[in-house]
PDB file of C-alpha atoms in Angstrom:
ATOM      1  CA  MET B   1      -2.551  -3.373 -11.175  1.00  0.00           C
ATOM      2  CA  CYS B   2      -5.095  -0.471 -11.274  1.00  0.00           C
ATOM      3  CA  GLY B   3      -4.185   2.128 -13.794  1.00  0.00           C
ATOM      4  CA  ARG B   4      -7.615   3.570 -14.726  1.00  0.00           C
ATOM      5  CA  LYS B   5     -10.810   4.020 -12.846  1.00  0.00           C
ATOM      6  CA  THR B   6     -14.033   5.822 -12.796  1.00  0.00           C
ATOM      7  CA  LEU B   7     -16.175   8.010 -10.359  1.00  0.00           C
ATOM      8  CA  THR B   8     -19.425   8.627 -12.249  1.00  0.00           C
ATOM      9  CA  LYS B   9     -21.367   9.838  -9.326  1.00  0.00           C
ATOM     10  CA  GLY B  10     -21.948  13.526  -8.356  1.00  0.00           C
ATOM     11  CA  LYS B  11     -20.921  15.185  -5.366  1.00  0.00           C
ATOM     12  CA  ILE B  12     -24.275  14.910  -3.580  1.00  0.00           C
ATOM     13  CA  GLU B  13     -24.555  11.085  -4.210  1.00  0.00           C
ATOM     14  CA  ILE B  14     -21.037  10.523  -3.040  1.00  0.00           C
ATOM     15  CA  ILE B  15     -21.568  12.676   0.204  1.00  0.00           C
ATOM     16  CA  GLN B  16     -24.806  10.542   0.831  1.00  0.00           C
ATOM     17  CA  GLU B  17     -23.338   7.221   0.058  1.00  0.00           C
ATOM     18  CA  MET B  18     -19.994   7.666   1.919  1.00  0.00           C
ATOM     19  CA  LEU B  19     -21.529   9.528   4.883  1.00  0.00           C
ATOM     20  CA  VAL B  20     -19.104  12.453   4.355  1.00  0.00           C
ATOM     21  CA  ASP B  21     -18.885  15.085   6.834  1.00  0.00           C
ATOM     22  CA  ASP B  22     -16.761  17.618   5.171  1.00  0.00           C
ATOM     23  CA  TRP B  23     -15.943  18.357   1.457  1.00  0.00           C
ATOM     24  CA  ASN B  24     -15.158  21.877   0.052  1.00  0.00           C
ATOM     25  CA  ASP B  25     -14.111  21.035  -3.510  1.00  0.00           C
ATOM     26  CA  ASP B  26     -16.175  20.421  -6.520  1.00  0.00           C
ATOM     27  CA  TRP B  27     -16.192  17.283  -8.584  1.00  0.00           C
ATOM     28  CA  ILE B  28     -17.165  16.647 -12.158  1.00  0.00           C
ATOM     29  CA  PRO B  29     -18.091  12.899 -12.868  1.00  0.00           C
ATOM     30  CA  SER B  30     -15.515  11.040 -14.757  1.00  0.00           C
ATOM     31  CA  TYR B  31     -15.644   7.818 -16.699  1.00  0.00           C
ATOM     32  CA  ASN B  32     -11.900   7.630 -17.314  1.00  0.00           C
ATOM     33  CA  ILE B  33      -9.609   8.642 -14.426  1.00  0.00           C
ATOM     34  CA  ALA B  34      -5.804   8.274 -15.448  1.00  0.00           C
ATOM     35  CA  PRO B  35      -2.722   8.767 -13.208  1.00  0.00           C
ATOM     36  CA  THR B  36      -1.740  12.288 -12.488  1.00  0.00           C
ATOM     37  CA  GLN B  37      -5.577  13.468 -12.451  1.00  0.00           C
ATOM     38  CA  ASN B  38      -7.138  14.875  -9.282  1.00  0.00           C
ATOM     39  CA  THR B  39      -9.951  12.894  -7.550  1.00  0.00           C
ATOM     40  CA  PRO B  40     -11.728  12.831  -4.277  1.00  0.00           C
ATOM     41  CA  ILE B  41      -9.983  11.068  -1.327  1.00  0.00           C
ATOM     42  CA  LEU B  42     -11.577  10.276   1.910  1.00  0.00           C
ATOM     43  CA  ILE B  43      -9.309  10.719   4.973  1.00  0.00           C
ATOM     44  CA  HIS B  44     -10.121  10.751   8.859  1.00  0.00           C
ATOM     45  CA  ASN B  45      -9.586  13.431  11.238  1.00  0.00           C
ATOM     46  CA  GLU B  46     -12.293  12.813  13.908  1.00  0.00           C
ATOM     47  CA  LYS B  47     -14.777  12.869  10.995  1.00  0.00           C
ATOM     48  CA  ARG B  48     -15.054  11.684   7.394  1.00  0.00           C
ATOM     49  CA  ILE B  49     -13.306  14.352   5.216  1.00  0.00           C
ATOM     50  CA  ILE B  50     -12.828  14.481   1.419  1.00  0.00           C
ATOM     51  CA  LYS B  51      -9.601  16.097  -0.016  1.00  0.00           C
ATOM     52  CA  THR B  52      -8.682  16.408  -3.848  1.00  0.00           C
ATOM     53  CA  MET B  53      -5.544  14.629  -4.267  1.00  0.00           C
ATOM     54  CA  ARG B  54      -3.306  13.710  -7.434  1.00  0.00           C
ATOM     55  CA  TRP B  55      -3.061  10.034  -8.433  1.00  0.00           C
ATOM     56  CA  GLY B  56       0.469   8.718  -8.088  1.00  0.00           C
ATOM     57  CA  LEU B  57       2.219   8.927  -4.834  1.00  0.00           C
ATOM     58  CA  VAL B  58       5.044  11.396  -4.451  1.00  0.00           C
ATOM     59  CA  PRO B  59       6.778  10.854  -1.270  1.00  0.00           C
ATOM     60  CA  SER B  60       7.635  13.995   0.819  1.00  0.00           C
ATOM     61  CA  TRP B  61      11.330  13.330   0.312  1.00  0.00           C
ATOM     62  CA  ALA B  62      11.093  12.943  -3.618  1.00  0.00           C
ATOM     63  CA  LYS B  63      13.033  15.304  -5.660  1.00  0.00           C
ATOM     64  CA  ASP B  64      10.269  15.998  -8.188  1.00  0.00           C
ATOM     65  CA  LEU B  65       6.788  15.021  -9.327  1.00  0.00           C
ATOM     66  CA  LYS B  66       8.083  12.589 -11.671  1.00  0.00           C
ATOM     67  CA  MET B  67       8.252   9.804  -9.198  1.00  0.00           C
ATOM     68  CA  GLY B  68       4.419   9.613  -8.851  1.00  0.00           C
ATOM     69  CA  SER B  69       4.115   8.122 -12.315  1.00  0.00           C
ATOM     70  CA  ARG B  70       5.941   5.005 -10.739  1.00  0.00           C
ATOM     71  CA  LEU B  71       3.841   4.893  -7.649  1.00  0.00           C
ATOM     72  CA  ILE B  72       0.232   4.712  -8.772  1.00  0.00           C
ATOM     73  CA  ASN B  73      -0.128   1.348  -7.017  1.00  0.00           C
ATOM     74  CA  ALA B  74       1.310  -0.321  -3.915  1.00  0.00           C
ATOM     75  CA  ARG B  75       1.498  -4.007  -3.369  1.00  0.00           C
ATOM     76  CA  LEU B  76      -0.185  -5.056  -0.170  1.00  0.00           C
ATOM     77  CA  GLU B  77       2.224  -7.701   0.550  1.00  0.00           C
ATOM     78  CA  THR B  78       5.361  -5.545   0.631  1.00  0.00           C
ATOM     79  CA  LEU B  79       3.878  -2.221   2.113  1.00  0.00           C
ATOM     80  CA  PRO B  80       5.891  -2.535   5.424  1.00  0.00           C
ATOM     81  CA  GLU B  81       8.984  -3.012   3.637  1.00  0.00           C
ATOM     82  CA  LYS B  82       9.166  -0.079   1.118  1.00  0.00           C
ATOM     83  CA  PRO B  83      10.403   3.239   2.145  1.00  0.00           C
ATOM     84  CA  SER B  84       7.692   5.155   0.049  1.00  0.00           C
ATOM     85  CA  PHE B  85       4.987   3.344   1.841  1.00  0.00           C
ATOM     86  CA  ARG B  86       5.807   2.161   5.460  1.00  0.00           C
ATOM     87  CA  ASN B  87       5.800   5.347   7.263  1.00  0.00           C
ATOM     88  CA  LEU B  88       2.590   6.280   5.681  1.00  0.00           C
ATOM     89  CA  LEU B  89       0.849   3.233   7.236  1.00  0.00           C
ATOM     90  CA  THR B  90       0.729   4.719  10.661  1.00  0.00           C
ATOM     91  CA  SER B  91      -0.130   8.282   9.552  1.00  0.00           C
ATOM     92  CA  ASN B  92      -1.592   8.723   6.059  1.00  0.00           C
ATOM     93  CA  ARG B  93      -4.111   5.949   5.310  1.00  0.00           C
ATOM     94  CA  CYS B  94      -7.084   6.828   2.994  1.00  0.00           C
ATOM     95  CA  VAL B  95      -9.823   5.608   0.864  1.00  0.00           C
ATOM     96  CA  VAL B  96      -9.815   6.217  -2.918  1.00  0.00           C
ATOM     97  CA  ILE B  97     -13.377   6.876  -3.979  1.00  0.00           C
ATOM     98  CA  THR B  98     -14.371   4.933  -7.160  1.00  0.00           C
ATOM     99  CA  ASP B  99     -17.284   3.219  -8.648  1.00  0.00           C
ATOM    100  CA  GLY B 100     -15.447   1.018 -10.931  1.00  0.00           C
ATOM    101  CA  TYR B 101     -12.119   0.318 -12.607  1.00  0.00           C
ATOM    102  CA  TYR B 102     -10.635  -1.072 -15.790  1.00  0.00           C
ATOM    103  CA  GLU B 103      -8.299  -3.959 -16.392  1.00  0.00           C
ATOM    104  CA  TRP B 104      -6.745  -5.128 -19.625  1.00  0.00           C
ATOM    105  CA  MET B 105      -6.838  -8.903 -20.189  1.00  0.00           C
ATOM    106  CA  GLN B 106      -3.977 -10.348 -22.464  1.00  0.00           C
ATOM    107  CA  THR B 107      -5.254 -12.510 -25.179  1.00  0.00           C
ATOM    108  CA  GLY B 108      -3.657 -14.131 -28.314  1.00  0.00           C
ATOM    109  CA  ASP B 109      -5.122 -11.186 -30.271  1.00  0.00           C
ATOM    110  CA  GLY B 110      -3.863  -8.521 -27.962  1.00  0.00           C
ATOM    111  CA  LYS B 111      -5.182  -6.835 -24.883  1.00  0.00           C
ATOM    112  CA  ILE B 112      -9.139  -6.643 -24.180  1.00  0.00           C
ATOM    113  CA  PRO B 113     -10.153  -3.876 -21.808  1.00  0.00           C
ATOM    114  CA  TYR B 114     -12.848  -4.981 -18.960  1.00  0.00           C
ATOM    115  CA  TYR B 115     -14.726  -2.671 -16.779  1.00  0.00           C
ATOM    116  CA  ILE B 116     -15.180  -4.057 -13.110  1.00  0.00           C
ATOM    117  CA  CYS B 117     -17.728  -2.496 -10.893  1.00  0.00           C
ATOM    118  CA  HIS B 118     -20.255  -3.219  -8.134  1.00  0.00           C
ATOM    119  CA  PRO B 119     -23.414  -5.132  -9.496  1.00  0.00           C
ATOM    120  CA  GLN B 120     -25.527  -2.262  -8.082  1.00  0.00           C
ATOM    121  CA  LYS B 121     -23.269   0.519  -9.289  1.00  0.00           C
ATOM    122  CA  ASN B 122     -22.447   1.330  -5.779  1.00  0.00           C
ATOM    123  CA  ILE B 123     -19.163   2.985  -4.807  1.00  0.00           C
ATOM    124  CA  LEU B 124     -16.205   0.564  -4.520  1.00  0.00           C
ATOM    125  CA  PRO B 125     -14.145   2.190  -1.721  1.00  0.00           C
ATOM    126  CA  MET B 126     -10.462   1.184  -2.450  1.00  0.00           C
ATOM    127  CA  ALA B 127      -7.714   1.315   0.345  1.00  0.00           C
ATOM    128  CA  GLY B 128      -4.820   3.792  -0.294  1.00  0.00           C
ATOM    129  CA  LEU B 129      -2.155   5.713   1.080  1.00  0.00           C
ATOM    130  CA  TRP B 130      -1.309   9.476   0.651  1.00  0.00           C
ATOM    131  CA  ASP B 131       1.465  12.032   1.203  1.00  0.00           C
ATOM    132  CA  LYS B 132       2.104  15.829   0.880  1.00  0.00           C
ATOM    133  CA  TRP B 133       4.901  16.999  -1.408  1.00  0.00           C
ATOM    134  CA  ILE B 134       6.199  20.590  -1.478  1.00  0.00           C
ATOM    135  CA  ASP B 135       8.010  22.071  -4.572  1.00  0.00           C
ATOM    136  CA  GLU B 136      10.736  24.803  -4.698  1.00  0.00           C
ATOM    137  CA  ASN B 137       8.010  27.520  -4.879  1.00  0.00           C
ATOM    138  CA  ASN B 138       6.374  26.129  -1.681  1.00  0.00           C
ATOM    139  CA  LYS B 139       3.370  24.836  -3.669  1.00  0.00           C
ATOM    140  CA  GLU B 140       1.824  21.774  -2.006  1.00  0.00           C
ATOM    141  CA  TYR B 141       0.780  18.710  -3.767  1.00  0.00           C
ATOM    142  CA  HIS B 142      -1.328  15.982  -2.055  1.00  0.00           C
ATOM    143  CA  THR B 143      -0.884  12.595  -3.897  1.00  0.00           C
ATOM    144  CA  TYR B 144      -2.095   8.931  -3.357  1.00  0.00           C
ATOM    145  CA  THR B 145      -1.560   5.465  -4.374  1.00  0.00           C
ATOM    146  CA  VAL B 146      -4.050   2.568  -4.684  1.00  0.00           C
ATOM    147  CA  ILE B 147      -3.148  -0.612  -2.581  1.00  0.00           C
ATOM    148  CA  THR B 148      -3.377  -3.996  -4.646  1.00  0.00           C
ATOM    149  CA  THR B 149      -3.678  -7.438  -3.798  1.00  0.00           C
ATOM    150  CA  GLU B 150      -4.321 -10.909  -5.297  1.00  0.00           C
ATOM    151  CA  PRO B 151      -7.536 -10.904  -7.473  1.00  0.00           C
ATOM    152  CA  ALA B 152     -10.793 -12.430  -6.185  1.00  0.00           C
ATOM    153  CA  GLN B 153     -11.313 -15.824  -8.032  1.00  0.00           C
ATOM    154  CA  PRO B 154     -14.006 -14.546 -10.510  1.00  0.00           C
ATOM    155  CA  ILE B 155     -11.855 -11.935 -12.043  1.00  0.00           C
ATOM    156  CA  ALA B 156      -8.449 -13.781 -11.788  1.00  0.00           C
ATOM    157  CA  HIS B 157      -8.648 -14.538 -15.536  1.00  0.00           C
ATOM    158  CA  ILE B 158      -8.678 -10.831 -16.452  1.00  0.00           C
ATOM    159  CA  HIS B 159      -5.473  -9.797 -14.399  1.00  0.00           C
ATOM    160  CA  ASN B 160      -3.224 -11.045 -11.599  1.00  0.00           C
ATOM    161  CA  ARG B 161      -3.736  -8.002  -9.332  1.00  0.00           C
ATOM    162  CA  MET B 162      -6.785  -6.137  -8.256  1.00  0.00           C
ATOM    163  CA  PRO B 163      -7.418  -3.025  -5.928  1.00  0.00           C
ATOM    164  CA  VAL B 164      -7.958  -3.674  -2.323  1.00  0.00           C
ATOM    165  CA  ILE B 165     -11.711  -2.890  -1.961  1.00  0.00           C
ATOM    166  CA  LEU B 166     -13.092  -2.171   1.436  1.00  0.00           C
ATOM    167  CA  ASN B 167     -16.403  -3.221   2.906  1.00  0.00           C
ATOM    168  CA  PHE B 168     -18.201  -0.242   4.278  1.00  0.00           C
ATOM    169  CA  ASP B 169     -17.815  -1.188   7.812  1.00  0.00           C
ATOM    170  CA  GLU B 170     -14.045  -1.263   7.399  1.00  0.00           C
ATOM    171  CA  ILE B 171     -13.644   2.259   6.277  1.00  0.00           C
ATOM    172  CA  ASP B 172     -13.230   4.043   9.565  1.00  0.00           C
ATOM    173  CA  GLU B 173     -10.873   1.260  10.746  1.00  0.00           C
ATOM    174  CA  TRP B 174      -8.595   1.755   7.769  1.00  0.00           C
ATOM    175  CA  THR B 175      -8.575   5.597   7.651  1.00  0.00           C
ATOM    176  CA  ASN B 176      -8.479   6.133  11.385  1.00  0.00           C
ATOM    177  CA  THR B 177      -4.755   6.244  12.177  1.00  0.00           C
ATOM    178  CA  ASN B 178      -5.362   6.016  15.901  1.00  0.00           C
ATOM    179  CA  ILE B 179      -5.948   2.221  15.121  1.00  0.00           C
ATOM    180  CA  PRO B 180      -2.672   0.470  14.850  1.00  0.00           C
ATOM    181  CA  CYS B 181      -1.420  -0.245  11.277  1.00  0.00           C
ATOM    182  CA  ASP B 182      -1.071  -3.935  12.021  1.00  0.00           C
ATOM    183  CA  GLU B 183      -4.583  -4.232  13.114  1.00  0.00           C
ATOM    184  CA  ALA B 184      -5.793  -2.125  10.103  1.00  0.00           C
ATOM    185  CA  LEU B 185      -3.657  -4.382   7.729  1.00  0.00           C
ATOM    186  CA  ASN B 186      -5.331  -7.496   8.945  1.00  0.00           C
ATOM    187  CA  LYS B 187      -8.556  -6.139   7.604  1.00  0.00           C
ATOM    188  CA  LEU B 188      -7.278  -5.960   4.043  1.00  0.00           C
ATOM    189  CA  ALA B 189      -7.756  -8.884   1.837  1.00  0.00           C
ATOM    190  CA  SER B 190      -9.384  -9.702  -1.591  1.00  0.00           C
ATOM    191  CA  PHE B 191     -12.853  -8.702  -1.978  1.00  0.00           C
ATOM    192  CA  SER B 192     -15.301 -11.378  -1.189  1.00  0.00           C
ATOM    193  CA  ASN B 193     -18.542  -9.771  -2.527  1.00  0.00           C
ATOM    194  CA  PRO B 194     -19.786 -10.270  -6.046  1.00  0.00           C
ATOM    195  CA  LEU B 195     -18.412  -7.958  -8.817  1.00  0.00           C
ATOM    196  CA  GLU B 196     -19.633  -7.183 -12.163  1.00  0.00           C
ATOM    197  CA  PHE B 197     -17.393  -7.392 -15.091  1.00  0.00           C
ATOM    198  CA  TYR B 198     -17.650  -7.241 -18.806  1.00  0.00           C
ATOM    199  CA  PRO B 199     -15.492  -6.117 -21.862  1.00  0.00           C
ATOM    200  CA  VAL B 200     -15.632  -2.677 -23.254  1.00  0.00           C
ATOM    201  CA  SER B 201     -14.219  -1.054 -26.347  1.00  0.00           C
ATOM    202  CA  ASN B 202     -10.840   0.253 -27.010  1.00  0.00           C
ATOM    203  CA  PHE B 203     -12.427   3.812 -26.730  1.00  0.00           C
ATOM    204  CA  VAL B 204     -11.250   3.766 -23.074  1.00  0.00           C
ATOM    205  CA  ASN B 205      -7.607   3.221 -23.988  1.00  0.00           C
ATOM    206  CA  SER B 206      -7.033   6.943 -24.536  1.00  0.00           C
ATOM    207  CA  PRO B 207      -7.367   9.018 -21.260  1.00  0.00           C
ATOM    208  CA  ARG B 208      -8.778  11.844 -23.545  1.00  0.00           C
ATOM    209  CA  ASN B 209     -11.826   9.981 -24.040  1.00  0.00           C
ATOM    210  CA  ASN B 210     -14.188  10.558 -21.112  1.00  0.00           C
ATOM    211  CA  SER B 211     -17.750   9.741 -21.590  1.00  0.00           C
ATOM    212  CA  GLU B 212     -20.337   7.022 -20.781  1.00  0.00           C
ATOM    213  CA  ILE B 213     -19.168   5.155 -23.886  1.00  0.00           C
ATOM    214  CA  CYS B 214     -16.174   4.082 -21.738  1.00  0.00           C
ATOM    215  CA  ILE B 215     -18.089   1.807 -19.572  1.00  0.00           C
ATOM    216  CA  GLN B 216     -20.744   0.517 -22.204  1.00  0.00           C
ATOM    217  CA  PRO B 217     -20.305  -3.292 -22.643  1.00  0.00           C
ATOM    218  CA  ILE B 218     -19.433  -4.798 -25.953  1.00  0.00           C
ATOM    219  CA  ILE B 219     -20.507  -8.092 -27.290  1.00  0.00           C
ATOM    220  CA  GLN B 220     -17.449 -10.332 -28.151  1.00  0.00           C
ATOM    221  CA  GLU B 221     -17.548 -12.434 -31.230  1.00  0.00           C
ATOM    222  CA  THR B 222     -17.291 -16.088 -30.818  1.00  0.00           C
ATOM    223  CA  SER B 223     -15.869 -18.480 -33.314  1.00  0.00           C
TER     224      SER B 223
END
């Protein structure tokens, strides 16, 4: 599961690193992104475009926004089977732009939050799906989900799921829906490149806390 993440880079840094062609919205760096919050999402329409979307997929046929709280993640293994996701595979693939995420490891003394990121603090582009939902007042909401898979071996002790992290040369193949979904899905697998991970304080547990303190490592006591 991926239920909290970061995007600590500024807009100019993101544009340069992701080779973005079009982005009209603003972005304030965040150290503690939670579901229902808005974040930059990369889509493909003949070029790389960033749109602001709400975390927690609300299918176009949903009755209300509440469904989004149950669809913050989508399991890679069952994407083609789920009504909420299968049609989006052919039309609405996206990249969730992050530079790290949190996972809570269960221990005998409770859950310990870990921060997982690129060793050089680069962006970790996550595979996702998005949809558009319209309310009774004709207001549009663009929402997304993060695709998850089995964890890479070095972080498997932390949690039994991880986001699907794309290599940079796979981004266009995933977002360009002119490429058949079967072909695009074949590109998705556990991330094979090194990841940095370390425990952080319980300060991150509350989404109200949003500062660099969230990602600062703590030293665990050993007996």
